[in-house]
mmCIF file of C-alpha atoms and ligand atoms in Angstrom:
data_model
loop_
_atom_site.group_PDB
_atom_site.id
_atom_site.type_symbol
_atom_site.label_atom_id
_atom_site.label_comp_id
_atom_site.label_asym_id
_atom_site.label_seq_id
_atom_site.Cartn_x
_atom_site.Cartn_y
_atom_site.Cartn_z
ATOM 1 C CA MET A 43 -32.248 8.725 -145.563
ATOM 2 C CA ALA A 44 -36.013 8.237 -145.995
ATOM 3 C CA GLU A 45 -37.253 4.905 -145.848
ATOM 4 C CA ILE A 46 -38.617 3.939 -149.219
ATOM 5 C CA LEU A 47 -41.012 1.093 -149.484
ATOM 6 C CA ILE A 48 -42.052 -0.252 -153.108
ATOM 7 C CA VAL A 49 -45.002 -2.277 -153.298
ATOM 8 C CA ALA A 50 -47.027 -3.844 -156.245
ATOM 9 C CA ASP A 51 -49.996 -1.566 -156.204
ATOM 10 C CA ARG A 52 -52.077 1.086 -154.674
ATOM 11 C CA ASP A 53 -54.187 -1.303 -152.725
ATOM 12 C CA ALA A 54 -50.824 -2.570 -150.959
ATOM 13 C CA ALA A 55 -49.737 0.922 -150.481
ATOM 14 C CA GLY A 56 -52.856 1.879 -148.623
ATOM 15 C CA GLU A 57 -52.541 -1.188 -146.554
ATOM 16 C CA LEU A 58 -49.118 -0.549 -145.501
ATOM 17 C CA ALA A 59 -49.692 3.322 -145.179
ATOM 18 C CA ALA A 60 -52.691 2.571 -143.030
ATOM 19 C CA ARG A 61 -50.381 0.535 -140.485
ATOM 20 C CA VAL A 62 -48.061 3.430 -140.481
ATOM 21 C CA VAL A 63 -50.731 5.916 -139.336
ATOM 22 C CA TRP A 64 -52.527 3.500 -136.999
ATOM 23 C CA GLU A 65 -49.036 3.223 -135.191
ATOM 24 C CA TYR A 66 -48.981 6.952 -134.839
ATOM 25 C CA LEU A 67 -52.765 7.463 -133.959
ATOM 26 C CA ASP A 68 -52.582 4.671 -131.456
ATOM 27 C CA GLY A 69 -49.328 5.795 -129.764
ATOM 28 C CA VAL A 70 -50.068 9.357 -128.770
ATOM 29 C CA PRO A 71 -52.742 10.778 -126.676
ATOM 30 C CA GLU A 72 -53.453 13.840 -128.615
ATOM 31 C CA PRO A 73 -52.593 13.073 -132.330
ATOM 32 C CA VAL A 74 -52.402 15.731 -134.985
ATOM 33 C CA LEU A 75 -52.416 14.355 -138.582
ATOM 34 C CA GLY A 76 -51.756 16.289 -141.605
ATOM 35 C CA VAL A 77 -54.016 15.303 -144.424
ATOM 36 C CA ALA A 78 -53.282 15.290 -148.296
ATOM 37 C CA THR A 79 -56.362 15.683 -150.788
ATOM 38 C CA GLY A 80 -56.101 14.290 -154.275
ATOM 39 C CA SER A 81 -56.431 10.770 -155.816
ATOM 40 C CA THR A 82 -53.068 9.673 -153.777
ATOM 41 C CA PRO A 83 -54.426 9.343 -150.337
ATOM 42 C CA GLU A 84 -57.738 7.465 -151.544
ATOM 43 C CA PRO A 85 -56.659 4.121 -150.877
ATOM 44 C CA LEU A 86 -55.178 4.996 -147.314
ATOM 45 C CA TYR A 87 -58.268 6.683 -146.346
ATOM 46 C CA ARG A 88 -60.484 3.646 -147.761
ATOM 47 C CA GLU A 89 -58.154 1.346 -145.535
ATOM 48 C CA LEU A 90 -58.196 3.383 -142.571
ATOM 49 C CA ALA A 91 -61.825 3.303 -142.636
ATOM 50 C CA ARG A 92 -62.002 -0.410 -143.226
ATOM 51 C CA THR A 93 -59.771 -1.174 -140.237
ATOM 52 C CA ARG A 94 -60.625 1.410 -137.768
ATOM 53 C CA GLY A 95 -62.515 -1.018 -135.674
ATOM 54 C CA GLY A 96 -63.839 0.391 -132.486
ATOM 55 C CA ARG A 97 -61.512 3.229 -132.287
ATOM 56 C CA ASP A 98 -63.076 6.629 -131.061
ATOM 57 C CA LEU A 99 -61.188 9.286 -133.149
ATOM 58 C CA SER A 100 -63.401 12.220 -132.169
ATOM 59 C CA ARG A 101 -60.325 13.741 -130.420
ATOM 60 C CA LEU A 102 -58.058 13.446 -133.465
ATOM 61 C CA ARG A 103 -57.223 16.993 -134.875
ATOM 62 C CA ALA A 104 -56.461 16.910 -138.626
ATOM 63 C CA PHE A 105 -54.760 19.863 -140.753
ATOM 64 C CA ALA A 106 -55.295 19.983 -144.475
ATOM 65 C CA LEU A 107 -52.314 20.904 -146.661
ATOM 66 C CA ASP A 108 -54.182 23.318 -148.932
ATOM 67 C CA GLU A 109 -57.435 24.854 -150.300
ATOM 68 C CA TYR A 110 -58.367 26.339 -153.322
ATOM 69 C CA VAL A 111 -59.153 29.997 -153.640
ATOM 70 C CA GLY A 112 -62.448 30.984 -155.256
ATOM 71 C CA LEU A 113 -64.592 28.057 -154.803
ATOM 72 C CA PRO A 114 -68.004 28.882 -153.203
ATOM 73 C CA ALA A 115 -68.467 27.362 -149.800
ATOM 74 C CA GLY A 116 -69.867 23.724 -149.952
ATOM 75 C CA HIS A 117 -68.340 23.222 -153.646
ATOM 76 C CA PRO A 118 -67.928 19.462 -153.764
ATOM 77 C CA GLU A 119 -64.226 19.855 -155.057
ATOM 78 C CA SER A 120 -63.079 22.291 -152.227
ATOM 79 C CA TYR A 121 -60.799 20.566 -149.865
ATOM 80 C CA ARG A 122 -62.991 21.077 -146.995
ATOM 81 C CA GLU A 123 -65.700 19.112 -148.726
ATOM 82 C CA VAL A 124 -63.300 16.405 -149.952
ATOM 83 C CA LEU A 125 -62.181 15.849 -146.525
ATOM 84 C CA ARG A 126 -65.667 15.767 -145.160
ATOM 85 C CA ARG A 127 -66.401 12.872 -147.572
ATOM 86 C CA GLU A 128 -63.349 10.973 -147.259
ATOM 87 C CA ILE A 129 -62.236 11.058 -143.589
ATOM 88 C CA VAL A 130 -64.751 13.177 -141.452
ATOM 89 C CA GLU A 131 -67.474 10.860 -142.043
ATOM 90 C CA PRO A 132 -65.916 7.596 -142.687
ATOM 91 C CA LEU A 133 -63.656 7.985 -139.776
ATOM 92 C CA GLY A 134 -66.036 9.455 -137.473
ATOM 93 C CA LEU A 135 -63.951 12.731 -136.900
ATOM 94 C CA ASP A 136 -65.293 15.845 -135.042
ATOM 95 C CA PRO A 137 -65.621 18.467 -138.123
ATOM 96 C CA GLN A 138 -64.611 21.303 -135.874
ATOM 97 C CA HIS A 139 -61.235 19.272 -135.446
ATOM 98 C CA VAL A 140 -60.694 19.208 -139.124
ATOM 99 C CA HIS A 141 -58.961 22.568 -140.157
ATOM 100 C CA VAL A 142 -58.489 23.648 -143.705
ATOM 101 C CA PRO A 143 -56.691 26.842 -144.616
ATOM 102 C CA PRO A 144 -59.066 29.854 -144.770
ATOM 103 C CA ALA A 145 -59.391 30.614 -148.438
ATOM 104 C CA ASP A 146 -62.402 33.286 -148.614
ATOM 105 C CA ALA A 147 -61.783 36.470 -149.985
ATOM 106 C CA ALA A 148 -62.282 38.230 -146.451
ATOM 107 C CA SER A 149 -59.705 35.794 -144.874
ATOM 108 C CA LEU A 150 -57.040 35.921 -147.463
ATOM 109 C CA PRO A 151 -54.765 38.708 -146.121
ATOM 110 C CA HIS A 152 -54.137 36.849 -142.966
ATOM 111 C CA ALA A 153 -54.911 33.495 -144.070
ATOM 112 C CA GLY A 154 -51.319 32.318 -143.699
ATOM 113 C CA GLU A 155 -50.729 33.554 -140.121
ATOM 114 C CA ARG A 156 -54.012 32.405 -138.951
ATOM 115 C CA TYR A 157 -53.398 28.966 -140.420
ATOM 116 C CA GLU A 158 -49.977 28.764 -138.946
ATOM 117 C CA ALA A 159 -51.394 29.779 -135.601
ATOM 118 C CA GLU A 160 -53.971 26.939 -135.495
ATOM 119 C CA ILE A 161 -51.340 24.426 -136.191
ATOM 120 C CA ALA A 162 -49.151 25.699 -133.513
ATOM 121 C CA ALA A 163 -51.823 25.868 -131.013
ATOM 122 C CA ALA A 164 -52.528 22.175 -131.651
ATOM 123 C CA GLY A 165 -49.003 21.428 -130.920
ATOM 124 C CA GLY A 166 -47.672 20.918 -134.345
ATOM 125 C CA VAL A 167 -48.342 18.166 -136.930
ATOM 126 C CA GLY A 168 -47.292 14.840 -135.804
ATOM 127 C CA LEU A 169 -47.566 12.657 -138.808
ATOM 128 C CA GLN A 170 -48.132 14.305 -142.286
ATOM 129 C CA ILE A 171 -49.539 12.505 -145.268
ATOM 130 C CA LEU A 172 -48.276 13.700 -148.610
ATOM 131 C CA GLY A 173 -48.667 13.325 -152.192
ATOM 132 C CA ILE A 174 -46.441 14.616 -154.874
ATOM 133 C CA GLY A 175 -47.449 16.515 -158.075
ATOM 134 C CA SER A 176 -46.110 15.524 -161.659
ATOM 135 C CA ASP A 177 -44.294 18.742 -161.463
ATOM 136 C CA GLY A 178 -42.757 17.919 -158.199
ATOM 137 C CA HIS A 179 -45.048 19.894 -155.903
ATOM 138 C CA VAL A 180 -45.917 19.067 -152.249
ATOM 139 C CA GLY A 181 -49.027 20.735 -150.892
ATOM 140 C CA PHE A 182 -49.285 23.212 -153.501
ATOM 141 C CA ASN A 183 -45.956 24.482 -153.488
ATOM 142 C CA GLU A 184 -45.240 24.830 -157.095
ATOM 143 C CA PRO A 185 -41.485 24.823 -158.379
ATOM 144 C CA GLY A 186 -39.637 27.756 -157.147
ATOM 145 C CA SER A 187 -41.366 27.759 -153.904
ATOM 146 C CA SER A 188 -38.999 28.810 -150.964
ATOM 147 C CA LEU A 189 -37.660 25.837 -149.205
ATOM 148 C CA ALA A 190 -38.297 27.915 -145.993
ATOM 149 C CA SER A 191 -42.001 29.007 -147.044
ATOM 150 C CA ARG A 192 -44.947 29.122 -144.639
ATOM 151 C CA THR A 193 -48.669 29.104 -145.407
ATOM 152 C CA ARG A 194 -49.544 31.655 -148.042
ATOM 153 C CA VAL A 195 -51.460 31.975 -151.393
ATOM 154 C CA LYS A 196 -49.785 30.541 -154.273
ATOM 155 C CA THR A 197 -50.553 30.654 -158.156
ATOM 156 C CA LEU A 198 -51.096 27.134 -159.571
ATOM 157 C CA THR A 199 -48.883 26.021 -162.425
ATOM 158 C CA GLU A 200 -50.813 25.140 -165.874
ATOM 159 C CA GLN A 201 -49.408 21.654 -165.164
ATOM 160 C CA THR A 202 -51.303 21.199 -161.923
ATOM 161 C CA ARG A 203 -54.308 22.765 -163.369
ATOM 162 C CA ARG A 204 -54.440 20.480 -166.283
ATOM 163 C CA ASP A 205 -53.762 17.511 -163.815
ATOM 164 C CA ASN A 206 -56.691 18.497 -161.651
ATOM 165 C CA ALA A 207 -59.030 19.330 -164.437
ATOM 166 C CA ARG A 208 -60.236 15.981 -164.028
ATOM 167 C CA PHE A 209 -61.971 16.657 -160.951
ATOM 168 C CA PHE A 210 -64.007 19.598 -162.611
ATOM 169 C CA ASP A 211 -66.194 20.049 -165.701
ATOM 170 C CA SER A 212 -63.290 21.700 -167.452
ATOM 171 C CA ILE A 213 -59.737 23.144 -166.964
ATOM 172 C CA ASP A 214 -61.499 26.750 -167.059
ATOM 173 C CA ASP A 215 -62.907 25.824 -163.692
ATOM 174 C CA VAL A 216 -59.845 24.870 -161.846
ATOM 175 C CA PRO A 217 -58.894 27.706 -159.742
ATOM 176 C CA ARG A 218 -55.610 29.748 -160.423
ATOM 177 C CA HIS A 219 -54.853 30.427 -156.808
ATOM 178 C CA CYS A 220 -54.610 28.430 -153.377
ATOM 179 C CA VAL A 221 -53.596 28.662 -149.922
ATOM 180 C CA THR A 222 -51.156 26.102 -149.314
ATOM 181 C CA GLN A 223 -48.817 25.181 -146.213
ATOM 182 C CA GLY A 224 -45.412 26.226 -147.003
ATOM 183 C CA LEU A 225 -42.503 23.867 -147.234
ATOM 184 C CA GLY A 226 -41.050 25.181 -143.990
ATOM 185 C CA THR A 227 -44.509 24.395 -142.454
ATOM 186 C CA ILE A 228 -44.527 20.939 -143.723
ATOM 187 C CA ARG A 229 -40.913 20.133 -142.609
ATOM 188 C CA ASP A 230 -42.120 21.287 -139.263
ATOM 189 C CA ALA A 231 -44.309 17.974 -139.187
ATOM 190 C CA ARG A 232 -42.619 15.265 -136.946
ATOM 191 C CA HIS A 233 -42.947 12.447 -139.531
ATOM 192 C CA LEU A 234 -43.668 12.682 -143.129
ATOM 193 C CA LEU A 235 -45.572 9.808 -145.052
ATOM 194 C CA LEU A 236 -45.168 10.475 -148.883
ATOM 195 C CA LEU A 237 -47.235 8.305 -151.174
ATOM 196 C CA ALA A 238 -46.856 8.284 -154.934
ATOM 197 C CA PHE A 239 -48.616 5.969 -157.716
ATOM 198 C CA GLY A 240 -48.499 5.627 -161.344
ATOM 199 C CA ALA A 241 -45.778 6.196 -164.070
ATOM 200 C CA GLN A 242 -46.684 9.895 -164.525
ATOM 201 C CA LYS A 243 -45.272 10.486 -161.034
ATOM 202 C CA ALA A 244 -41.970 8.282 -161.807
ATOM 203 C CA GLN A 245 -40.049 11.542 -162.765
ATOM 204 C CA ALA A 246 -41.079 13.648 -160.005
ATOM 205 C CA VAL A 247 -40.426 10.940 -157.460
ATOM 206 C CA ALA A 248 -36.879 10.107 -158.762
ATOM 207 C CA ALA A 249 -36.047 13.858 -158.694
ATOM 208 C CA ALA A 250 -37.374 14.415 -155.323
ATOM 209 C CA LEU A 251 -35.698 11.368 -153.707
ATOM 210 C CA GLU A 252 -32.604 11.150 -155.617
ATOM 211 C CA GLY A 253 -31.927 14.553 -157.325
ATOM 212 C CA PRO A 254 -30.407 17.592 -155.811
ATOM 213 C CA LEU A 255 -32.288 19.440 -153.141
ATOM 214 C CA SER A 256 -33.940 22.207 -155.126
ATOM 215 C CA ALA A 257 -36.697 24.731 -155.059
ATOM 216 C CA SER A 258 -37.437 23.612 -158.542
ATOM 217 C CA ILE A 259 -38.465 20.129 -157.192
ATOM 218 C CA PRO A 260 -40.521 21.111 -153.876
ATOM 219 C CA GLY A 261 -40.527 17.505 -153.029
ATOM 220 C CA SER A 262 -36.892 17.116 -152.453
ATOM 221 C CA ILE A 263 -37.415 18.879 -149.081
ATOM 222 C CA VAL A 264 -38.009 15.106 -147.786
ATOM 223 C CA GLN A 265 -34.307 15.034 -148.002
ATOM 224 C CA LEU A 266 -34.074 17.694 -145.479
ATOM 225 C CA HIS A 267 -36.352 15.847 -142.880
ATOM 226 C CA PRO A 268 -35.004 13.342 -140.363
ATOM 227 C CA HIS A 269 -37.940 11.061 -140.294
ATOM 228 C CA VAL A 270 -39.616 10.205 -143.822
ATOM 229 C CA THR A 271 -41.477 7.167 -144.870
ATOM 230 C CA VAL A 272 -42.184 6.927 -148.708
ATOM 231 C CA ILE A 273 -44.430 4.304 -150.226
ATOM 232 C CA LEU A 274 -44.496 3.984 -154.078
ATOM 233 C CA ASP A 275 -46.129 1.518 -156.273
ATOM 234 C CA GLU A 276 -43.828 -0.129 -158.898
ATOM 235 C CA ASP A 277 -44.638 2.569 -161.747
ATOM 236 C CA ALA A 278 -44.031 5.344 -159.402
ATOM 237 C CA ALA A 279 -40.727 3.751 -158.252
ATOM 238 C CA SER A 280 -39.495 3.038 -161.963
ATOM 239 C CA GLY A 281 -37.181 6.009 -162.301
ATOM 240 C CA LEU A 282 -35.326 5.247 -159.057
ATOM 241 C CA GLY A 283 -31.661 4.478 -159.605
ATOM 242 C CA HIS A 284 -31.228 2.795 -156.129
ATOM 243 C CA ALA A 285 -34.410 0.940 -156.010
ATOM 244 C CA ASP A 286 -32.420 -2.454 -155.322
ATOM 245 C CA TYR A 287 -31.051 -1.014 -152.102
ATOM 246 C CA TYR A 288 -34.463 0.227 -151.074
ATOM 247 C CA ARG A 289 -35.874 -3.118 -151.540
ATOM 248 C CA ASP A 290 -33.008 -4.666 -149.569
ATOM 249 C CA VAL A 291 -33.523 -2.269 -146.641
ATOM 250 C CA ALA A 292 -37.196 -3.288 -146.583
ATOM 251 C CA ARG A 293 -36.491 -6.770 -146.823
ATOM 252 C CA PHE A 294 -34.059 -6.593 -143.793
ATOM 253 C CA LYS A 295 -35.954 -4.250 -141.812
ATOM 254 C CA PRO A 296 -35.257 -4.969 -138.219
ATOM 255 C CA GLU A 297 -38.337 -6.289 -136.242
ATOM 256 C CA TRP A 298 -37.668 -3.812 -133.324
ATOM 257 C CA GLN A 299 -37.740 -0.825 -135.747
ATOM 258 C CA GLY A 300 -41.156 0.919 -135.792
ATOM 259 C CA TRP A 301 -42.435 3.170 -138.428
HETATM 260 P P1 PGA B 513 -53.051 13.456 -156.875
HETATM 261 O O1 PGA B 513 -52.218 14.836 -156.610
HETATM 262 O O2 PGA B 513 -52.875 12.806 -155.528
HETATM 263 O O3 PGA B 513 -54.452 13.851 -157.399
HETATM 264 O O4 PGA B 513 -52.148 12.910 -157.924
HETATM 265 C C1 PGA B 513 -50.925 14.954 -155.819
HETATM 266 C C2 PGA B 513 -50.561 16.233 -155.539
HETATM 267 O O5 PGA B 513 -50.781 17.102 -156.407
HETATM 268 O O6 PGA B 513 -49.810 16.585 -154.533
#
Protein backbone atom coordinates (compact mmCIF):
# COMPACT_ATOMS: atom_id res chain seq x y z
CA MET A 1 0.00 0.00 0.00
CA ALA A 2 1.07 3.55 -0.54
CA GLU A 3 2.30 5.31 2.57
CA ILE A 4 -0.25 8.13 3.02
CA LEU A 5 0.85 10.99 5.24
CA ILE A 6 -1.67 13.67 6.21
CA VAL A 7 -0.23 16.94 7.48
CA ALA A 8 -1.69 20.28 8.55
CA ASP A 9 -0.83 22.43 5.57
CA ARG A 10 1.33 22.94 2.49
CA ASP A 11 4.34 24.16 4.42
CA ALA A 12 4.39 21.06 6.61
CA ALA A 13 3.99 18.97 3.46
CA GLY A 14 6.92 20.78 1.84
CA GLU A 15 9.11 20.03 4.86
CA LEU A 16 8.19 16.36 4.93
CA ALA A 17 8.53 15.94 1.16
CA ALA A 18 11.96 17.58 1.29
CA ARG A 19 13.07 14.98 3.84
CA VAL A 20 12.00 12.24 1.42
CA VAL A 21 13.83 13.91 -1.47
CA TRP A 22 17.05 14.50 0.50
CA GLU A 23 17.08 10.90 1.71
CA TYR A 24 17.07 9.86 -1.94
CA LEU A 25 19.50 12.48 -3.26
CA ASP A 26 21.98 11.95 -0.42
CA GLY A 27 21.77 8.18 -0.74
CA VAL A 28 22.72 7.53 -4.35
CA PRO A 29 25.80 8.64 -6.30
CA GLU A 30 23.96 9.37 -9.59
CA PRO A 31 20.48 10.58 -8.64
CA VAL A 32 17.79 10.98 -11.30
CA LEU A 33 14.84 13.00 -10.06
CA GLY A 34 11.50 13.22 -11.86
CA VAL A 35 10.11 16.73 -11.38
CA ALA A 36 6.56 18.03 -11.52
CA THR A 37 5.42 21.58 -12.27
CA GLY A 38 2.30 23.54 -11.29
CA SER A 39 1.47 24.91 -7.85
CA THR A 40 1.75 21.63 -5.96
CA PRO A 41 5.54 21.14 -5.81
CA GLU A 42 6.26 24.81 -4.97
CA PRO A 43 6.46 24.32 -1.16
CA LEU A 44 8.77 21.35 -1.72
CA TYR A 45 11.07 23.26 -4.07
CA ARG A 46 11.18 26.21 -1.65
CA GLU A 47 12.09 23.88 1.22
CA LEU A 48 14.77 22.14 -0.84
CA ALA A 49 16.34 25.52 -1.62
CA ARG A 50 16.16 26.50 2.06
CA THR A 51 17.71 23.27 3.36
CA ARG A 52 20.22 22.60 0.58
CA GLY A 53 23.17 23.62 2.72
CA GLY A 54 26.52 23.05 1.06
CA ARG A 55 25.34 20.25 -1.24
CA ASP A 56 26.69 20.33 -4.81
CA LEU A 57 23.77 19.25 -6.99
CA SER A 58 25.41 19.90 -10.34
CA ARG A 59 25.50 16.16 -11.08
CA LEU A 60 21.80 15.67 -10.38
CA ARG A 61 19.81 14.82 -13.48
CA ALA A 62 16.15 15.79 -13.61
CA PHE A 63 13.33 14.90 -15.99
CA ALA A 64 10.13 16.93 -16.28
CA LEU A 65 6.83 15.10 -16.57
CA ASP A 66 5.48 17.19 -19.39
CA GLU A 67 5.65 20.30 -21.57
CA TYR A 68 3.08 22.39 -23.40
CA VAL A 69 3.01 22.29 -27.19
CA GLY A 70 2.89 25.61 -29.00
CA LEU A 71 4.48 28.04 -26.55
CA PRO A 72 7.39 29.98 -28.02
CA ALA A 73 10.86 29.18 -26.63
CA GLY A 74 11.41 31.18 -23.45
CA HIS A 75 7.69 31.63 -22.71
CA PRO A 76 7.49 32.14 -18.92
CA GLU A 77 4.87 29.39 -18.51
CA SER A 78 6.71 26.79 -20.57
CA TYR A 79 7.79 24.13 -18.12
CA ARG A 80 11.41 24.56 -19.16
CA GLU A 81 11.21 28.15 -17.90
CA VAL A 82 9.21 27.21 -14.81
CA LEU A 83 11.85 24.65 -13.86
CA ARG A 84 14.64 27.15 -14.53
CA ARG A 85 13.03 29.54 -12.03
CA GLU A 86 11.94 26.97 -9.47
CA ILE A 87 14.76 24.45 -9.34
CA VAL A 88 17.66 25.09 -11.70
CA GLU A 89 18.62 28.47 -10.24
CA PRO A 90 17.61 27.97 -6.59
CA LEU A 91 19.26 24.54 -6.34
CA GLY A 92 22.29 25.22 -8.52
CA LEU A 93 21.48 22.48 -11.04
CA ASP A 94 23.30 22.21 -14.35
CA PRO A 95 20.66 23.30 -16.95
CA GLN A 96 22.09 20.66 -19.33
CA HIS A 97 21.06 18.00 -16.83
CA VAL A 98 17.44 19.16 -16.63
CA HIS A 99 15.41 17.51 -19.38
CA VAL A 100 11.99 18.58 -20.61
CA PRO A 101 10.02 16.70 -23.29
CA PRO A 102 10.78 18.23 -26.69
CA ALA A 103 7.60 20.01 -27.80
CA ASP A 104 8.59 22.26 -30.72
CA ALA A 105 6.88 21.52 -34.02
CA ALA A 106 9.95 19.93 -35.61
CA SER A 107 10.50 17.53 -32.69
CA LEU A 108 6.91 16.40 -32.21
CA PRO A 109 6.87 13.35 -34.51
CA HIS A 110 9.69 11.72 -32.52
CA ALA A 111 9.32 13.50 -29.18
CA GLY A 112 8.07 10.47 -27.30
CA GLU A 113 10.77 8.04 -28.43
CA ARG A 114 13.45 10.66 -27.93
CA TYR A 115 12.42 11.47 -24.38
CA GLU A 116 12.02 7.82 -23.41
CA ALA A 117 15.54 7.20 -24.74
CA GLU A 118 16.93 10.10 -22.69
CA ILE A 119 15.32 8.74 -19.51
CA ALA A 120 16.63 5.25 -20.24
CA ALA A 121 20.15 6.57 -20.95
CA ALA A 122 20.14 8.23 -17.53
CA GLY A 123 19.35 4.87 -15.93
CA GLY A 124 15.64 5.59 -15.27
CA VAL A 125 14.04 7.88 -12.73
CA GLY A 126 14.82 7.04 -9.11
CA LEU A 127 12.32 9.33 -7.38
CA GLN A 128 9.37 10.86 -9.22
CA ILE A 129 7.58 13.89 -7.74
CA LEU A 130 3.92 13.99 -8.80
CA GLY A 131 0.91 16.25 -8.42
CA ILE A 132 -2.62 15.24 -9.37
CA GLY A 133 -5.09 17.25 -11.41
CA SER A 134 -8.62 17.90 -10.22
CA ASP A 135 -9.71 15.55 -13.02
CA GLY A 136 -7.38 12.82 -11.71
CA HIS A 137 -4.56 13.30 -14.22
CA VAL A 138 -0.92 12.68 -13.39
CA GLY A 139 1.61 14.25 -15.69
CA PHE A 140 -0.82 15.39 -18.35
CA ASN A 141 -2.31 11.92 -18.72
CA GLU A 142 -5.94 12.87 -18.90
CA PRO A 143 -8.80 10.47 -18.06
CA GLY A 144 -8.85 7.64 -20.58
CA SER A 145 -5.06 7.45 -20.90
CA SER A 146 -3.76 3.93 -21.26
CA LEU A 147 -2.33 2.60 -18.03
CA ALA A 148 0.61 1.38 -20.17
CA SER A 149 1.12 4.63 -22.12
CA ARG A 150 4.57 6.03 -22.90
CA THR A 151 5.65 9.62 -23.60
CA ARG A 152 3.50 11.12 -26.37
CA VAL A 153 1.39 14.07 -27.43
CA LYS A 154 -1.90 14.45 -25.53
CA THR A 155 -4.87 16.81 -25.77
CA LEU A 156 -5.66 18.68 -22.54
CA THR A 157 -9.18 18.46 -21.09
CA GLU A 158 -11.20 21.66 -20.73
CA GLN A 159 -11.04 21.09 -16.96
CA THR A 160 -7.23 21.15 -17.05
CA ARG A 161 -7.20 24.20 -19.32
CA ARG A 162 -9.57 26.00 -16.92
CA ASP A 163 -7.45 24.95 -13.91
CA ASN A 164 -4.26 26.19 -15.57
CA ALA A 165 -5.74 29.42 -16.96
CA ARG A 166 -4.55 31.14 -13.75
CA PHE A 167 -1.00 30.98 -15.08
CA PHE A 168 -1.94 32.72 -18.36
CA ASP A 169 -3.69 35.97 -19.32
CA SER A 170 -6.80 34.03 -20.37
CA ILE A 171 -7.95 30.47 -20.98
CA ASP A 172 -7.57 31.12 -24.71
CA ASP A 173 -3.81 31.30 -24.16
CA VAL A 174 -3.62 27.86 -22.51
CA PRO A 175 -2.30 25.38 -25.08
CA ARG A 176 -4.55 22.53 -26.16
CA HIS A 177 -1.75 19.99 -26.50
CA CYS A 178 1.23 18.80 -24.53
CA VAL A 179 3.92 16.15 -24.58
CA THR A 180 3.69 14.08 -21.42
CA GLN A 181 5.37 11.05 -19.94
CA GLY A 182 2.92 8.17 -20.13
CA LEU A 183 1.46 6.30 -17.19
CA GLY A 184 3.72 3.38 -18.05
CA THR A 185 6.71 5.75 -18.04
CA ILE A 186 5.76 7.15 -14.64
CA ARG A 187 5.25 3.67 -13.24
CA ASP A 188 8.82 2.80 -14.21
CA ALA A 189 10.19 5.30 -11.68
CA ARG A 190 11.47 3.41 -8.66
CA HIS A 191 9.68 5.56 -6.04
CA LEU A 192 6.67 7.84 -6.51
CA LEU A 193 6.13 10.88 -4.26
CA LEU A 194 2.61 12.21 -4.81
CA LEU A 195 1.59 15.53 -3.27
CA ALA A 196 -1.87 17.11 -3.21
CA PHE A 197 -3.29 20.13 -1.42
CA GLY A 198 -6.67 21.80 -1.13
CA ALA A 199 -10.31 20.74 -1.15
CA GLN A 200 -10.46 20.95 -4.95
CA LYS A 201 -8.20 17.85 -5.03
CA ALA A 202 -10.11 15.80 -2.43
CA GLN A 203 -12.29 13.91 -4.88
CA ALA A 204 -9.45 13.04 -7.26
CA VAL A 205 -7.24 11.95 -4.34
CA ALA A 206 -9.93 9.68 -2.88
CA ALA A 207 -10.66 8.17 -6.29
CA ALA A 208 -6.98 7.62 -7.06
CA LEU A 209 -6.05 6.09 -3.71
CA GLU A 210 -9.20 4.24 -2.73
CA GLY A 211 -11.31 3.85 -5.88
CA PRO A 212 -10.95 1.19 -8.55
CA LEU A 213 -7.84 1.10 -10.71
CA SER A 214 -9.07 2.79 -13.85
CA ALA A 215 -7.90 4.72 -16.89
CA SER A 216 -10.70 7.14 -15.96
CA ILE A 217 -8.64 8.14 -12.91
CA PRO A 218 -5.05 8.11 -14.19
CA GLY A 219 -3.73 8.80 -10.66
CA SER A 220 -5.00 5.36 -9.66
CA ILE A 221 -1.80 3.93 -11.20
CA VAL A 222 -0.22 4.54 -7.78
CA GLN A 223 -2.11 1.41 -6.71
CA LEU A 224 0.01 -0.63 -9.14
CA HIS A 225 3.31 0.67 -7.83
CA PRO A 226 5.25 -1.04 -5.05
CA HIS A 227 6.79 2.11 -3.54
CA VAL A 228 4.61 5.19 -3.19
CA THR A 229 4.67 8.02 -0.66
CA VAL A 230 1.65 10.34 -0.64
CA ILE A 231 1.67 13.62 1.29
CA LEU A 232 -1.66 15.43 1.65
CA ASP A 233 -2.93 18.42 3.57
CA GLU A 234 -6.12 17.95 5.59
CA ASP A 235 -8.34 19.40 2.85
CA ALA A 236 -6.97 17.13 0.12
CA ALA A 237 -7.37 14.14 2.49
CA SER A 238 -10.96 15.01 3.41
CA GLY A 239 -12.55 12.50 1.00
CA LEU A 240 -10.55 9.48 2.18
CA GLY A 241 -12.45 6.62 3.83
CA HIS A 242 -9.47 5.13 5.69
CA ALA A 243 -7.77 8.31 6.90
CA ASP A 244 -7.76 7.13 10.53
CA TYR A 245 -5.81 4.04 9.53
CA TYR A 246 -3.29 6.07 7.50
CA ARG A 247 -2.77 8.32 10.53
CA ASP A 248 -2.14 5.23 12.67
CA VAL A 249 0.37 3.90 10.17
CA ALA A 250 2.22 7.23 10.27
CA ARG A 251 2.06 7.47 14.08
CA PHE A 252 3.50 4.01 14.52
CA LYS A 253 5.99 4.16 11.65
CA PRO A 254 9.00 2.15 12.84
CA GLU A 255 12.17 4.17 13.31
CA TRP A 256 14.18 1.73 11.21
CA GLN A 257 11.92 2.28 8.23
CA GLY A 258 13.18 4.86 5.75
CA TRP A 259 11.14 6.59 3.09
P1 LIG B 1 -1.35 21.93 -9.72
O1 LIG B 1 -1.53 20.85 -10.84
O2 LIG B 1 -0.16 21.53 -8.97
O3 LIG B 1 -1.12 23.24 -10.43
O4 LIG B 1 -2.60 21.90 -8.91
C1 LIG B 1 -1.34 19.51 -10.52
C2 LIG B 1 -1.39 18.72 -11.79
O5 LIG B 1 -2.01 19.19 -12.75
O6 LIG B 1 -0.81 17.64 -11.84
